[in-house]
């Protein structure tokens, strides 16, 4: 119902003091609490008798609380003060909140009773749309058709994007920007530029969809919620059909790890949509959410995110360590797949408290290679976790980094501390540069001249510093064993270079 419809009821004799008369509201809420925000859900016409008002500053606080809660409009009664304070009018005007003057002779109960039937008519319209939506679903309409029809009935335009910035339905000039707005909004719906962002469904944002409606719809939030519910209904139907595919993928991975017969594995590959001669790669993912007490486990969430990153072209079966997906390599190859994962992960990094850890095997062909690919991807994923997130390919795991990733973090830190502490303490006490010199010396394969050139010092200075390092640590940097120890210790502490 619009404010203008309320003003048109002659019996109420209401006056609009400020704001847009075309603003819509969905319910009526009566309160005289000075901070009513916790009891409001958004889209209400709030009626108040102004009993909370004592000084002009109270108006600004009260209106700010209503604005944060997404209230549609405010109706102020005159019974307590005999007038509507000018500071309340000014606060509403500044916040863009319509303010209606309610005469003394009009009770809030009467106002609510008169608006009730009209709001019920809005509900009947919504139920009619839902019946038409259900009928369209029963006739097999796909998501683009449902979105087009429902958006047209509601009189809105917009686009649906995934959390990684992929367009699901509709069109957008900057889908990644819309995804970031969805991920970073402290509360939804939220206005971002020329769009109002709504969440589709109630899942974790990192694996969710966002509905971006054109224009500022905070005063018509019910329209956005309805369109988001329509999209969510179809997404749920799609999700139901993918459960069987995830079970098949999980059975394929389990059979590979138990070294099942090659003919059986080939048959399972075909059931998962991959020809025995077609190249593929294995991806292993988790998405830890440190400090979270609710929501899916890291493997399940990682699998959901991976499916969205790859445009729901594959399924990921969640296991004890991570979620595993077997991905066909049709055009872009393993490098293109890694680039695609990194691009999506870069968008997702905007969401605080969630990090994607993905490991990617090399290109594989045939069922016999699947077990090695699963193990490769798992090693790469564990290395990504040791790095606190990111996408790691198989090329990166055949180095000392993989060995470090398999050693518990407290053991690595203890090793580095015992070896480097004398140098760090000396540097702090003498404002010297032994640790940095050591790092450059090792990176330049023990070349005195190359180290001196990079540090912009004389070669004799480098010789002196290396001798001092050996004296403080009791190590011999002319031996390969001690050089390797220092190299690994420095990699774990990552001192500035």
GROMACS .gro file of C-alpha atoms in nm:
model
  497
    1UNK     CA    1   0.000   0.000   0.000
    2UNK     CA    2   0.128   0.350  -0.084
    3UNK     CA    3   0.135   0.650   0.148
    4UNK     CA    4  -0.076   0.836  -0.111
    5UNK     CA    5  -0.349   0.569  -0.072
    6UNK     CA    6  -0.346   0.633   0.302
    7UNK     CA    7  -0.370   1.010   0.254
    8UNK     CA    8  -0.668   0.959   0.024
    9UNK     CA    9  -0.880   0.809   0.305
   10UNK     CA   10  -1.097   1.110   0.392
   11UNK     CA   11  -1.193   0.988   0.739
   12UNK     CA   12  -0.832   0.998   0.857
   13UNK     CA   13  -0.749   1.359   0.760
   14UNK     CA   14  -0.379   1.282   0.747
   15UNK     CA   15  -0.115   1.528   0.627
   16UNK     CA   16   0.218   1.445   0.465
   17UNK     CA   17   0.483   1.668   0.624
   18UNK     CA   18   0.780   1.542   0.422
   19UNK     CA   19   0.881   1.257   0.194
   20UNK     CA   20   0.761   1.066  -0.110
   21UNK     CA   21   0.385   0.997  -0.116
   22UNK     CA   22   0.443   0.700  -0.351
   23UNK     CA   23   0.645   0.513  -0.087
   24UNK     CA   24   0.494   0.170  -0.020
   25UNK     CA   25   0.455  -0.007   0.316
   26UNK     CA   26   0.361  -0.365   0.396
   27UNK     CA   27   0.255  -0.359   0.764
   28UNK     CA   28   0.168  -0.117   1.043
   29UNK     CA   29   0.372  -0.114   1.367
   30UNK     CA   30   0.287   0.098   1.674
   31UNK     CA   31   0.569   0.189   1.915
   32UNK     CA   32   0.690   0.453   2.158
   33UNK     CA   33   1.026   0.289   2.229
   34UNK     CA   34   1.321   0.528   2.180
   35UNK     CA   35   1.519   0.249   2.004
   36UNK     CA   36   1.263   0.026   1.826
   37UNK     CA   37   1.496  -0.115   1.559
   38UNK     CA   38   1.523  -0.467   1.704
   39UNK     CA   39   1.147  -0.518   1.668
   40UNK     CA   40   1.126  -0.404   1.306
   41UNK     CA   41   1.177  -0.613   0.997
   42UNK     CA   42   1.165  -0.344   0.727
   43UNK     CA   43   0.889  -0.202   0.508
   44UNK     CA   44   0.661  -0.092   0.795
   45UNK     CA   45   0.458   0.220   0.854
   46UNK     CA   46   0.560   0.301   1.213
   47UNK     CA   47   0.305   0.491   1.422
   48UNK     CA   48   0.432   0.670   1.734
   49UNK     CA   49   0.276   0.890   1.999
   50UNK     CA   50   0.611   1.072   2.049
   51UNK     CA   51   0.635   0.974   2.418
   52UNK     CA   52   1.006   0.911   2.360
   53UNK     CA   53   1.066   1.278   2.265
   54UNK     CA   54   1.234   1.497   2.530
   55UNK     CA   55   1.493   1.703   2.339
   56UNK     CA   56   1.555   1.779   1.969
   57UNK     CA   57   1.843   1.527   1.969
   58UNK     CA   58   1.594   1.247   2.038
   59UNK     CA   59   1.440   1.294   1.693
   60UNK     CA   60   1.766   1.228   1.510
   61UNK     CA   61   1.831   0.910   1.713
   62UNK     CA   62   1.480   0.777   1.662
   63UNK     CA   63   1.477   0.840   1.287
   64UNK     CA   64   1.826   0.690   1.247
   65UNK     CA   65   1.703   0.371   1.416
   66UNK     CA   66   1.405   0.354   1.178
   67UNK     CA   67   1.628   0.414   0.877
   68UNK     CA   68   1.866   0.134   0.977
   69UNK     CA   69   1.571  -0.102   1.015
   70UNK     CA   70   1.444  -0.023   0.664
   71UNK     CA   71   1.115   0.134   0.777
   72UNK     CA   72   0.898   0.267   0.493
   73UNK     CA   73   0.735   0.567   0.667
   74UNK     CA   74   0.660   0.728   1.003
   75UNK     CA   75   0.324   0.847   1.135
   76UNK     CA   76   0.342   1.090   1.430
   77UNK     CA   77   0.043   1.145   1.663
   78UNK     CA   78  -0.027   1.481   1.830
   79UNK     CA   79  -0.192   1.351   2.148
   80UNK     CA   80   0.117   1.370   2.373
   81UNK     CA   81   0.290   1.689   2.259
   82UNK     CA   82   0.003   1.861   2.078
   83UNK     CA   83   0.218   1.906   1.766
   84UNK     CA   84   0.483   1.735   1.555
   85UNK     CA   85   0.825   1.885   1.645
   86UNK     CA   86   1.009   2.066   1.367
   87UNK     CA   87   1.328   1.875   1.449
   88UNK     CA   88   1.146   1.548   1.375
   89UNK     CA   89   1.032   1.685   1.038
   90UNK     CA   90   1.392   1.790   0.962
   91UNK     CA   91   1.535   1.453   1.066
   92UNK     CA   92   1.286   1.267   0.844
   93UNK     CA   93   1.356   1.497   0.551
   94UNK     CA   94   1.729   1.442   0.583
   95UNK     CA   95   1.682   1.062   0.605
   96UNK     CA   96   1.437   1.053   0.314
   97UNK     CA   97   1.171   0.903   0.541
   98UNK     CA   98   0.808   1.006   0.472
   99UNK     CA   99   0.647   1.165   0.780
  100UNK     CA  100   0.269   1.172   0.823
  101UNK     CA  101   0.090   1.400   1.071
  102UNK     CA  102  -0.185   1.203   1.252
  103UNK     CA  103  -0.457   1.424   1.410
  104UNK     CA  104  -0.542   1.387   1.779
  105UNK     CA  105  -0.893   1.256   1.702
  106UNK     CA  106  -0.760   0.964   1.491
  107UNK     CA  107  -0.653   0.665   1.702
  108UNK     CA  108  -0.373   0.442   1.584
  109UNK     CA  109  -0.606   0.143   1.618
  110UNK     CA  110  -0.854   0.301   1.378
  111UNK     CA  111  -0.579   0.378   1.131
  112UNK     CA  112  -0.450   0.018   1.145
  113UNK     CA  113  -0.802  -0.123   1.100
  114UNK     CA  114  -0.869   0.094   0.796
  115UNK     CA  115  -0.542  -0.001   0.626
  116UNK     CA  116  -0.576  -0.372   0.705
  117UNK     CA  117  -0.826  -0.462   0.428
  118UNK     CA  118  -0.623  -0.270   0.170
  119UNK     CA  119  -0.306  -0.451   0.272
  120UNK     CA  120  -0.500  -0.776   0.254
  121UNK     CA  121  -0.579  -0.689  -0.106
  122UNK     CA  122  -0.206  -0.662  -0.172
  123UNK     CA  123  -0.164  -1.006  -0.017
  124UNK     CA  124  -0.434  -1.147  -0.246
  125UNK     CA  125  -0.248  -1.006  -0.546
  126UNK     CA  126   0.070  -1.173  -0.425
  127UNK     CA  127  -0.108  -1.505  -0.379
  128UNK     CA  128  -0.240  -1.478  -0.732
  129UNK     CA  129   0.112  -1.429  -0.864
  130UNK     CA  130   0.232  -1.729  -0.665
  131UNK     CA  131  -0.043  -1.946  -0.813
  132UNK     CA  132   0.063  -1.840  -1.163
  133UNK     CA  133   0.425  -1.911  -1.072
  134UNK     CA  134   0.343  -2.262  -0.951
  135UNK     CA  135   0.147  -2.325  -1.269
  136UNK     CA  136   0.442  -2.213  -1.482
  137UNK     CA  137   0.674  -2.443  -1.287
  138UNK     CA  138   0.437  -2.733  -1.339
  139UNK     CA  139   0.442  -2.666  -1.713
  140UNK     CA  140   0.823  -2.691  -1.716
  141UNK     CA  141   0.921  -2.325  -1.749
  142UNK     CA  142   1.296  -2.272  -1.700
  143UNK     CA  143   1.462  -2.007  -1.483
  144UNK     CA  144   1.499  -1.736  -1.753
  145UNK     CA  145   1.131  -1.766  -1.842
  146UNK     CA  146   1.018  -1.761  -1.478
  147UNK     CA  147   1.240  -1.462  -1.407
  148UNK     CA  148   1.111  -1.271  -1.709
  149UNK     CA  149   0.743  -1.338  -1.632
  150UNK     CA  150   0.763  -1.269  -1.259
  151UNK     CA  151   0.973  -0.954  -1.300
  152UNK     CA  152   0.726  -0.822  -1.557
  153UNK     CA  153   0.429  -0.886  -1.324
  154UNK     CA  154   0.606  -0.713  -1.037
  155UNK     CA  155   0.715  -0.424  -1.256
  156UNK     CA  156   1.088  -0.455  -1.184
  157UNK     CA  157   1.399  -0.528  -1.388
  158UNK     CA  158   1.726  -0.675  -1.274
  159UNK     CA  159   1.979  -0.956  -1.289
  160UNK     CA  160   2.078  -1.258  -1.081
  161UNK     CA  161   2.451  -1.315  -1.023
  162UNK     CA  162   2.646  -1.575  -0.829
  163UNK     CA  163   2.876  -1.481  -0.542
  164UNK     CA  164   3.173  -1.527  -0.776
  165UNK     CA  165   3.034  -1.277  -1.028
  166UNK     CA  166   2.877  -1.503  -1.290
  167UNK     CA  167   2.547  -1.394  -1.447
  168UNK     CA  168   2.278  -1.655  -1.377
  169UNK     CA  169   1.990  -1.484  -1.554
  170UNK     CA  170   1.944  -1.135  -1.698
  171UNK     CA  171   2.226  -0.903  -1.798
  172UNK     CA  172   2.468  -0.677  -1.612
  173UNK     CA  173   2.752  -0.446  -1.709
  174UNK     CA  174   2.959  -0.526  -1.399
  175UNK     CA  175   2.848  -0.860  -1.249
  176UNK     CA  176   3.167  -0.889  -1.040
  177UNK     CA  177   3.093  -0.549  -0.884
  178UNK     CA  178   2.740  -0.659  -0.798
  179UNK     CA  179   2.878  -0.980  -0.644
  180UNK     CA  180   3.120  -0.780  -0.427
  181UNK     CA  181   2.836  -0.552  -0.315
  182UNK     CA  182   2.637  -0.862  -0.217
  183UNK     CA  183   2.931  -1.016  -0.030
  184UNK     CA  184   3.027  -0.702   0.163
  185UNK     CA  185   2.683  -0.560   0.252
  186UNK     CA  186   2.642  -0.575   0.631
  187UNK     CA  187   2.270  -0.619   0.582
  188UNK     CA  188   2.046  -0.716   0.290
  189UNK     CA  189   1.864  -0.575   0.106
  190UNK     CA  190   2.112  -0.295   0.039
  191UNK     CA  191   2.145  -0.023  -0.223
  192UNK     CA  192   2.465  -0.045  -0.430
  193UNK     CA  193   2.499   0.223  -0.695
  194UNK     CA  194   2.195   0.199  -0.921
  195UNK     CA  195   2.082  -0.138  -0.785
  196UNK     CA  196   1.916  -0.283  -0.476
  197UNK     CA  197   2.074  -0.616  -0.375
  198UNK     CA  198   1.864  -0.901  -0.232
  199UNK     CA  199   1.980  -1.246  -0.123
  200UNK     CA  200   1.833  -1.548  -0.300
  201UNK     CA  201   1.764  -1.813  -0.036
  202UNK     CA  202   1.924  -1.848   0.306
  203UNK     CA  203   2.248  -2.034   0.229
  204UNK     CA  204   2.602  -1.915   0.293
  205UNK     CA  205   2.676  -1.599   0.095
  206UNK     CA  206   2.999  -1.741  -0.050
  207UNK     CA  207   2.794  -2.002  -0.238
  208UNK     CA  208   2.483  -1.790  -0.281
  209UNK     CA  209   2.305  -1.596  -0.552
  210UNK     CA  210   2.224  -1.227  -0.544
  211UNK     CA  211   1.927  -1.055  -0.705
  212UNK     CA  212   2.021  -0.703  -0.819
  213UNK     CA  213   1.708  -0.501  -0.900
  214UNK     CA  214   1.740  -0.177  -1.094
  215UNK     CA  215   1.683   0.134  -0.884
  216UNK     CA  216   1.632   0.195  -0.514
  217UNK     CA  217   1.371  -0.058  -0.396
  218UNK     CA  218   1.417  -0.025  -0.020
  219UNK     CA  219   1.073   0.133  -0.003
  220UNK     CA  220   0.932  -0.155  -0.211
  221UNK     CA  221   1.136  -0.434  -0.055
  222UNK     CA  222   0.842  -0.676  -0.068
  223UNK     CA  223   0.870  -0.673  -0.450
  224UNK     CA  224   1.238  -0.769  -0.435
  225UNK     CA  225   1.171  -1.038  -0.176
  226UNK     CA  226   0.902  -1.187  -0.396
  227UNK     CA  227   1.121  -1.198  -0.705
  228UNK     CA  228   1.410  -1.344  -0.500
  229UNK     CA  229   1.174  -1.612  -0.367
  230UNK     CA  230   1.076  -1.700  -0.724
  231UNK     CA  231   1.443  -1.743  -0.822
  232UNK     CA  232   1.512  -1.937  -0.502
  233UNK     CA  233   1.228  -2.177  -0.576
  234UNK     CA  234   1.374  -2.267  -0.914
  235UNK     CA  235   1.726  -2.290  -0.770
  236UNK     CA  236   1.598  -2.539  -0.513
  237UNK     CA  237   1.446  -2.750  -0.787
  238UNK     CA  238   1.777  -2.751  -0.977
  239UNK     CA  239   1.961  -2.843  -0.658
  240UNK     CA  240   1.738  -3.145  -0.601
  241UNK     CA  241   1.841  -3.286  -0.937
  242UNK     CA  242   2.211  -3.250  -0.858
  243UNK     CA  243   2.207  -3.472  -0.551
  244UNK     CA  244   2.216  -3.787  -0.762
  245UNK     CA  245   2.508  -3.646  -0.963
  246UNK     CA  246   2.702  -3.574  -0.643
  247UNK     CA  247   2.645  -3.928  -0.522
  248UNK     CA  248   2.778  -4.068  -0.851
  249UNK     CA  249   3.086  -3.841  -0.829
  250UNK     CA  250   3.151  -3.956  -0.474
  251UNK     CA  251   3.128  -4.320  -0.579
  252UNK     CA  252   3.373  -4.256  -0.865
  253UNK     CA  253   3.633  -4.102  -0.631
  254UNK     CA  254   3.588  -4.380  -0.374
  255UNK     CA  255   3.632  -4.647  -0.642
  256UNK     CA  256   3.949  -4.480  -0.771
  257UNK     CA  257   4.106  -4.465  -0.424
  258UNK     CA  258   4.028  -4.833  -0.362
  259UNK     CA  259   4.195  -4.916  -0.695
  260UNK     CA  260   3.885  -5.059  -0.859
  261UNK     CA  261   3.904  -5.232  -1.197
  262UNK     CA  262   3.982  -4.995  -1.487
  263UNK     CA  263   3.674  -5.104  -1.679
  264UNK     CA  264   3.458  -5.020  -1.378
  265UNK     CA  265   3.623  -4.680  -1.344
  266UNK     CA  266   3.572  -4.606  -1.713
  267UNK     CA  267   3.205  -4.690  -1.676
  268UNK     CA  268   3.177  -4.459  -1.374
  269UNK     CA  269   3.359  -4.182  -1.562
  270UNK     CA  270   3.103  -4.207  -1.843
  271UNK     CA  271   2.820  -4.192  -1.587
  272UNK     CA  272   2.973  -3.864  -1.469
  273UNK     CA  273   2.975  -3.731  -1.826
  274UNK     CA  274   3.346  -3.784  -1.910
  275UNK     CA  275   3.460  -4.001  -2.199
  276UNK     CA  276   3.748  -4.239  -2.125
  277UNK     CA  277   3.971  -4.061  -2.381
  278UNK     CA  278   3.872  -3.710  -2.280
  279UNK     CA  279   4.126  -3.506  -2.077
  280UNK     CA  280   4.015  -3.400  -1.731
  281UNK     CA  281   4.151  -3.261  -1.405
  282UNK     CA  282   4.067  -3.318  -1.041
  283UNK     CA  283   3.989  -3.026  -0.808
  284UNK     CA  284   3.991  -3.063  -0.428
  285UNK     CA  285   3.849  -2.773  -0.225
  286UNK     CA  286   3.762  -2.657   0.124
  287UNK     CA  287   3.631  -2.325   0.251
  288UNK     CA  288   3.719  -2.283   0.619
  289UNK     CA  289   3.526  -2.015   0.807
  290UNK     CA  290   3.731  -1.952   1.123
  291UNK     CA  291   3.518  -1.869   1.425
  292UNK     CA  292   3.190  -1.969   1.258
  293UNK     CA  293   2.958  -2.174   1.478
  294UNK     CA  294   2.687  -2.230   1.220
  295UNK     CA  295   2.668  -2.322   0.854
  296UNK     CA  296   2.811  -2.601   0.640
  297UNK     CA  297   3.143  -2.772   0.713
  298UNK     CA  298   3.451  -2.659   0.513
  299UNK     CA  299   3.431  -2.946   0.262
  300UNK     CA  300   3.060  -2.903   0.191
  301UNK     CA  301   3.087  -2.524   0.158
  302UNK     CA  302   3.398  -2.562  -0.057
  303UNK     CA  303   3.208  -2.796  -0.289
  304UNK     CA  304   2.916  -2.555  -0.316
  305UNK     CA  305   3.150  -2.268  -0.398
  306UNK     CA  306   3.339  -2.474  -0.656
  307UNK     CA  307   3.018  -2.565  -0.837
  308UNK     CA  308   2.926  -2.198  -0.858
  309UNK     CA  309   3.277  -2.098  -0.969
  310UNK     CA  310   3.249  -2.345  -1.257
  311UNK     CA  311   2.900  -2.236  -1.355
  312UNK     CA  312   2.732  -2.551  -1.218
  313UNK     CA  313   2.893  -2.747  -1.505
  314UNK     CA  314   3.025  -3.005  -1.256
  315UNK     CA  315   2.938  -3.142  -0.913
  316UNK     CA  316   3.168  -3.174  -0.612
  317UNK     CA  317   3.135  -3.468  -0.374
  318UNK     CA  318   3.219  -3.366  -0.017
  319UNK     CA  319   3.451  -3.604   0.170
  320UNK     CA  320   3.637  -3.612   0.500
  321UNK     CA  321   3.921  -3.387   0.376
  322UNK     CA  322   3.768  -3.173   0.104
  323UNK     CA  323   3.514  -3.176  -0.176
  324UNK     CA  324   3.638  -3.340  -0.495
  325UNK     CA  325   3.522  -3.268  -0.851
  326UNK     CA  326   3.631  -3.431  -1.176
  327UNK     CA  327   3.632  -3.152  -1.437
  328UNK     CA  328   3.648  -3.208  -1.815
  329UNK     CA  329   3.919  -3.003  -1.991
  330UNK     CA  330   3.756  -2.920  -2.320
  331UNK     CA  331   3.895  -2.590  -2.448
  332UNK     CA  332   4.096  -2.395  -2.194
  333UNK     CA  333   4.297  -2.683  -2.049
  334UNK     CA  334   4.431  -2.707  -1.693
  335UNK     CA  335   4.583  -2.356  -1.708
  336UNK     CA  336   4.250  -2.207  -1.814
  337UNK     CA  337   4.072  -2.394  -1.535
  338UNK     CA  338   4.321  -2.261  -1.280
  339UNK     CA  339   4.273  -1.906  -1.411
  340UNK     CA  340   3.898  -1.941  -1.387
  341UNK     CA  341   3.921  -2.062  -1.028
  342UNK     CA  342   4.156  -1.780  -0.932
  343UNK     CA  343   3.933  -1.515  -1.090
  344UNK     CA  344   3.631  -1.637  -0.896
  345UNK     CA  345   3.829  -1.671  -0.574
  346UNK     CA  346   3.945  -1.310  -0.613
  347UNK     CA  347   3.582  -1.193  -0.611
  348UNK     CA  348   3.497  -1.416  -0.314
  349UNK     CA  349   3.787  -1.271  -0.117
  350UNK     CA  350   3.567  -0.965  -0.057
  351UNK     CA  351   3.365  -1.171   0.195
  352UNK     CA  352   3.527  -1.139   0.539
  353UNK     CA  353   3.591  -1.458   0.735
  354UNK     CA  354   3.580  -1.704   0.445
  355UNK     CA  355   3.878  -1.831   0.244
  356UNK     CA  356   3.881  -2.073  -0.047
  357UNK     CA  357   4.152  -2.343  -0.049
  358UNK     CA  358   4.166  -2.526  -0.383
  359UNK     CA  359   4.409  -2.783  -0.519
  360UNK     CA  360   4.422  -2.869  -0.889
  361UNK     CA  361   4.579  -3.175  -1.047
  362UNK     CA  362   4.749  -3.175  -1.385
  363UNK     CA  363   4.571  -3.281  -1.704
  364UNK     CA  364   4.473  -3.650  -1.692
  365UNK     CA  365   4.340  -3.902  -1.942
  366UNK     CA  366   4.179  -4.239  -1.876
  367UNK     CA  367   4.050  -4.401  -1.560
  368UNK     CA  368   4.386  -4.540  -1.454
  369UNK     CA  369   4.517  -4.188  -1.387
  370UNK     CA  370   4.227  -4.090  -1.159
  371UNK     CA  371   4.374  -4.212  -0.830
  372UNK     CA  372   4.696  -4.018  -0.885
  373UNK     CA  373   4.496  -3.710  -0.981
  374UNK     CA  374   4.286  -3.728  -0.664
  375UNK     CA  375   4.600  -3.759  -0.449
  376UNK     CA  376   4.771  -3.477  -0.640
  377UNK     CA  377   4.475  -3.242  -0.594
  378UNK     CA  378   4.456  -3.333  -0.224
  379UNK     CA  379   4.826  -3.249  -0.170
  380UNK     CA  380   4.777  -2.919  -0.353
  381UNK     CA  381   4.471  -2.834  -0.146
  382UNK     CA  382   4.661  -2.898   0.179
  383UNK     CA  383   4.935  -2.668   0.057
  384UNK     CA  384   4.670  -2.402  -0.015
  385UNK     CA  385   4.541  -2.443   0.341
  386UNK     CA  386   4.897  -2.402   0.475
  387UNK     CA  387   4.917  -2.077   0.277
  388UNK     CA  388   4.590  -1.960   0.431
  389UNK     CA  389   4.394  -1.991   0.109
  390UNK     CA  390   4.426  -1.967  -0.267
  391UNK     CA  391   4.447  -2.197  -0.568
  392UNK     CA  392   4.748  -2.431  -0.590
  393UNK     CA  393   4.825  -2.636  -0.902
  394UNK     CA  394   5.013  -2.964  -0.929
  395UNK     CA  395   5.319  -2.781  -1.064
  396UNK     CA  396   5.363  -2.614  -0.726
  397UNK     CA  397   5.357  -2.922  -0.506
  398UNK     CA  398   5.669  -3.094  -0.635
  399UNK     CA  399   5.894  -2.859  -0.438
  400UNK     CA  400   6.009  -2.801  -0.081
  401UNK     CA  401   5.677  -2.619  -0.028
  402UNK     CA  402   5.491  -2.950  -0.025
  403UNK     CA  403   5.730  -3.089   0.237
  404UNK     CA  404   5.678  -2.782   0.454
  405UNK     CA  405   5.300  -2.810   0.416
  406UNK     CA  406   5.305  -3.164   0.556
  407UNK     CA  407   5.492  -3.056   0.871
  408UNK     CA  408   5.273  -2.926   1.157
  409UNK     CA  409   5.281  -2.550   1.187
  410UNK     CA  410   5.410  -2.548   1.545
  411UNK     CA  411   5.703  -2.772   1.444
  412UNK     CA  412   5.793  -2.542   1.153
  413UNK     CA  413   5.777  -2.235   1.373
  414UNK     CA  414   5.991  -2.399   1.641
  415UNK     CA  415   6.253  -2.499   1.382
  416UNK     CA  416   6.268  -2.149   1.236
  417UNK     CA  417   6.278  -1.983   1.576
  418UNK     CA  418   6.565  -2.195   1.707
  419UNK     CA  419   6.773  -2.139   1.396
  420UNK     CA  420   6.703  -1.772   1.332
  421UNK     CA  421   6.646  -1.628   1.682
  422UNK     CA  422   7.017  -1.542   1.737
  423UNK     CA  423   7.017  -1.345   1.413
  424UNK     CA  424   6.686  -1.170   1.479
  425UNK     CA  425   6.797  -1.074   1.830
  426UNK     CA  426   7.130  -0.945   1.699
  427UNK     CA  427   6.958  -0.738   1.429
  428UNK     CA  428   6.724  -0.582   1.684
  429UNK     CA  429   7.006  -0.505   1.925
  430UNK     CA  430   7.253  -0.366   1.671
  431UNK     CA  431   7.022  -0.228   1.397
  432UNK     CA  432   7.204  -0.462   1.161
  433UNK     CA  433   7.081  -0.653   0.857
  434UNK     CA  434   7.200  -1.012   0.903
  435UNK     CA  435   6.869  -1.186   0.830
  436UNK     CA  436   6.810  -0.996   0.508
  437UNK     CA  437   7.169  -1.053   0.401
  438UNK     CA  438   7.130  -1.426   0.466
  439UNK     CA  439   6.814  -1.441   0.252
  440UNK     CA  440   6.971  -1.257  -0.040
  441UNK     CA  441   7.291  -1.464  -0.014
  442UNK     CA  442   7.092  -1.790  -0.041
  443UNK     CA  443   6.867  -1.660  -0.318
  444UNK     CA  444   7.181  -1.573  -0.517
  445UNK     CA  445   7.316  -1.930  -0.471
  446UNK     CA  446   7.593  -1.814  -0.235
  447UNK     CA  447   7.743  -1.559  -0.475
  448UNK     CA  448   7.930  -1.291  -0.278
  449UNK     CA  449   7.936  -1.044  -0.565
  450UNK     CA  450   7.570  -1.088  -0.668
  451UNK     CA  451   7.462  -1.050  -0.304
  452UNK     CA  452   7.672  -0.737  -0.258
  453UNK     CA  453   7.538  -0.583  -0.578
  454UNK     CA  454   7.175  -0.639  -0.479
  455UNK     CA  455   7.231  -0.506  -0.125
  456UNK     CA  456   7.438  -0.211  -0.254
  457UNK     CA  457   7.727  -0.286  -0.019
  458UNK     CA  458   8.093  -0.383  -0.066
  459UNK     CA  459   8.166  -0.753  -0.108
  460UNK     CA  460   8.378  -0.748   0.206
  461UNK     CA  461   8.073  -0.633   0.401
  462UNK     CA  462   7.885  -0.940   0.279
  463UNK     CA  463   8.178  -1.164   0.383
  464UNK     CA  464   8.183  -1.006   0.729
  465UNK     CA  465   7.807  -1.051   0.774
  466UNK     CA  466   7.816  -1.417   0.666
  467UNK     CA  467   8.100  -1.489   0.912
  468UNK     CA  468   7.897  -1.318   1.187
  469UNK     CA  469   7.595  -1.535   1.099
  470UNK     CA  470   7.808  -1.849   1.126
  471UNK     CA  471   7.950  -1.737   1.462
  472UNK     CA  472   7.605  -1.662   1.608
  473UNK     CA  473   7.443  -1.985   1.488
  474UNK     CA  474   7.730  -2.231   1.488
  475UNK     CA  475   7.650  -2.324   1.126
  476UNK     CA  476   7.874  -2.339   0.819
  477UNK     CA  477   7.725  -2.169   0.512
  478UNK     CA  478   7.981  -2.332   0.285
  479UNK     CA  479   7.795  -2.663   0.334
  480UNK     CA  480   7.480  -2.756   0.142
  481UNK     CA  481   7.309  -2.904   0.449
  482UNK     CA  482   7.329  -2.582   0.652
  483UNK     CA  483   7.228  -2.373   0.352
  484UNK     CA  484   6.917  -2.587   0.308
  485UNK     CA  485   6.827  -2.552   0.677
  486UNK     CA  486   6.854  -2.174   0.660
  487UNK     CA  487   6.661  -2.166   0.331
  488UNK     CA  488   6.367  -2.360   0.477
  489UNK     CA  489   6.368  -2.160   0.799
  490UNK     CA  490   6.354  -1.834   0.608
  491UNK     CA  491   6.067  -1.959   0.389
  492UNK     CA  492   5.858  -2.031   0.696
  493UNK     CA  493   5.920  -1.694   0.861
  494UNK     CA  494   5.910  -1.495   0.534
  495UNK     CA  495   6.125  -1.204   0.656
  496UNK     CA  496   6.121  -0.882   0.454
  497UNK     CA  497   6.362  -0.874   0.164
   0.00000   0.00000   0.00000
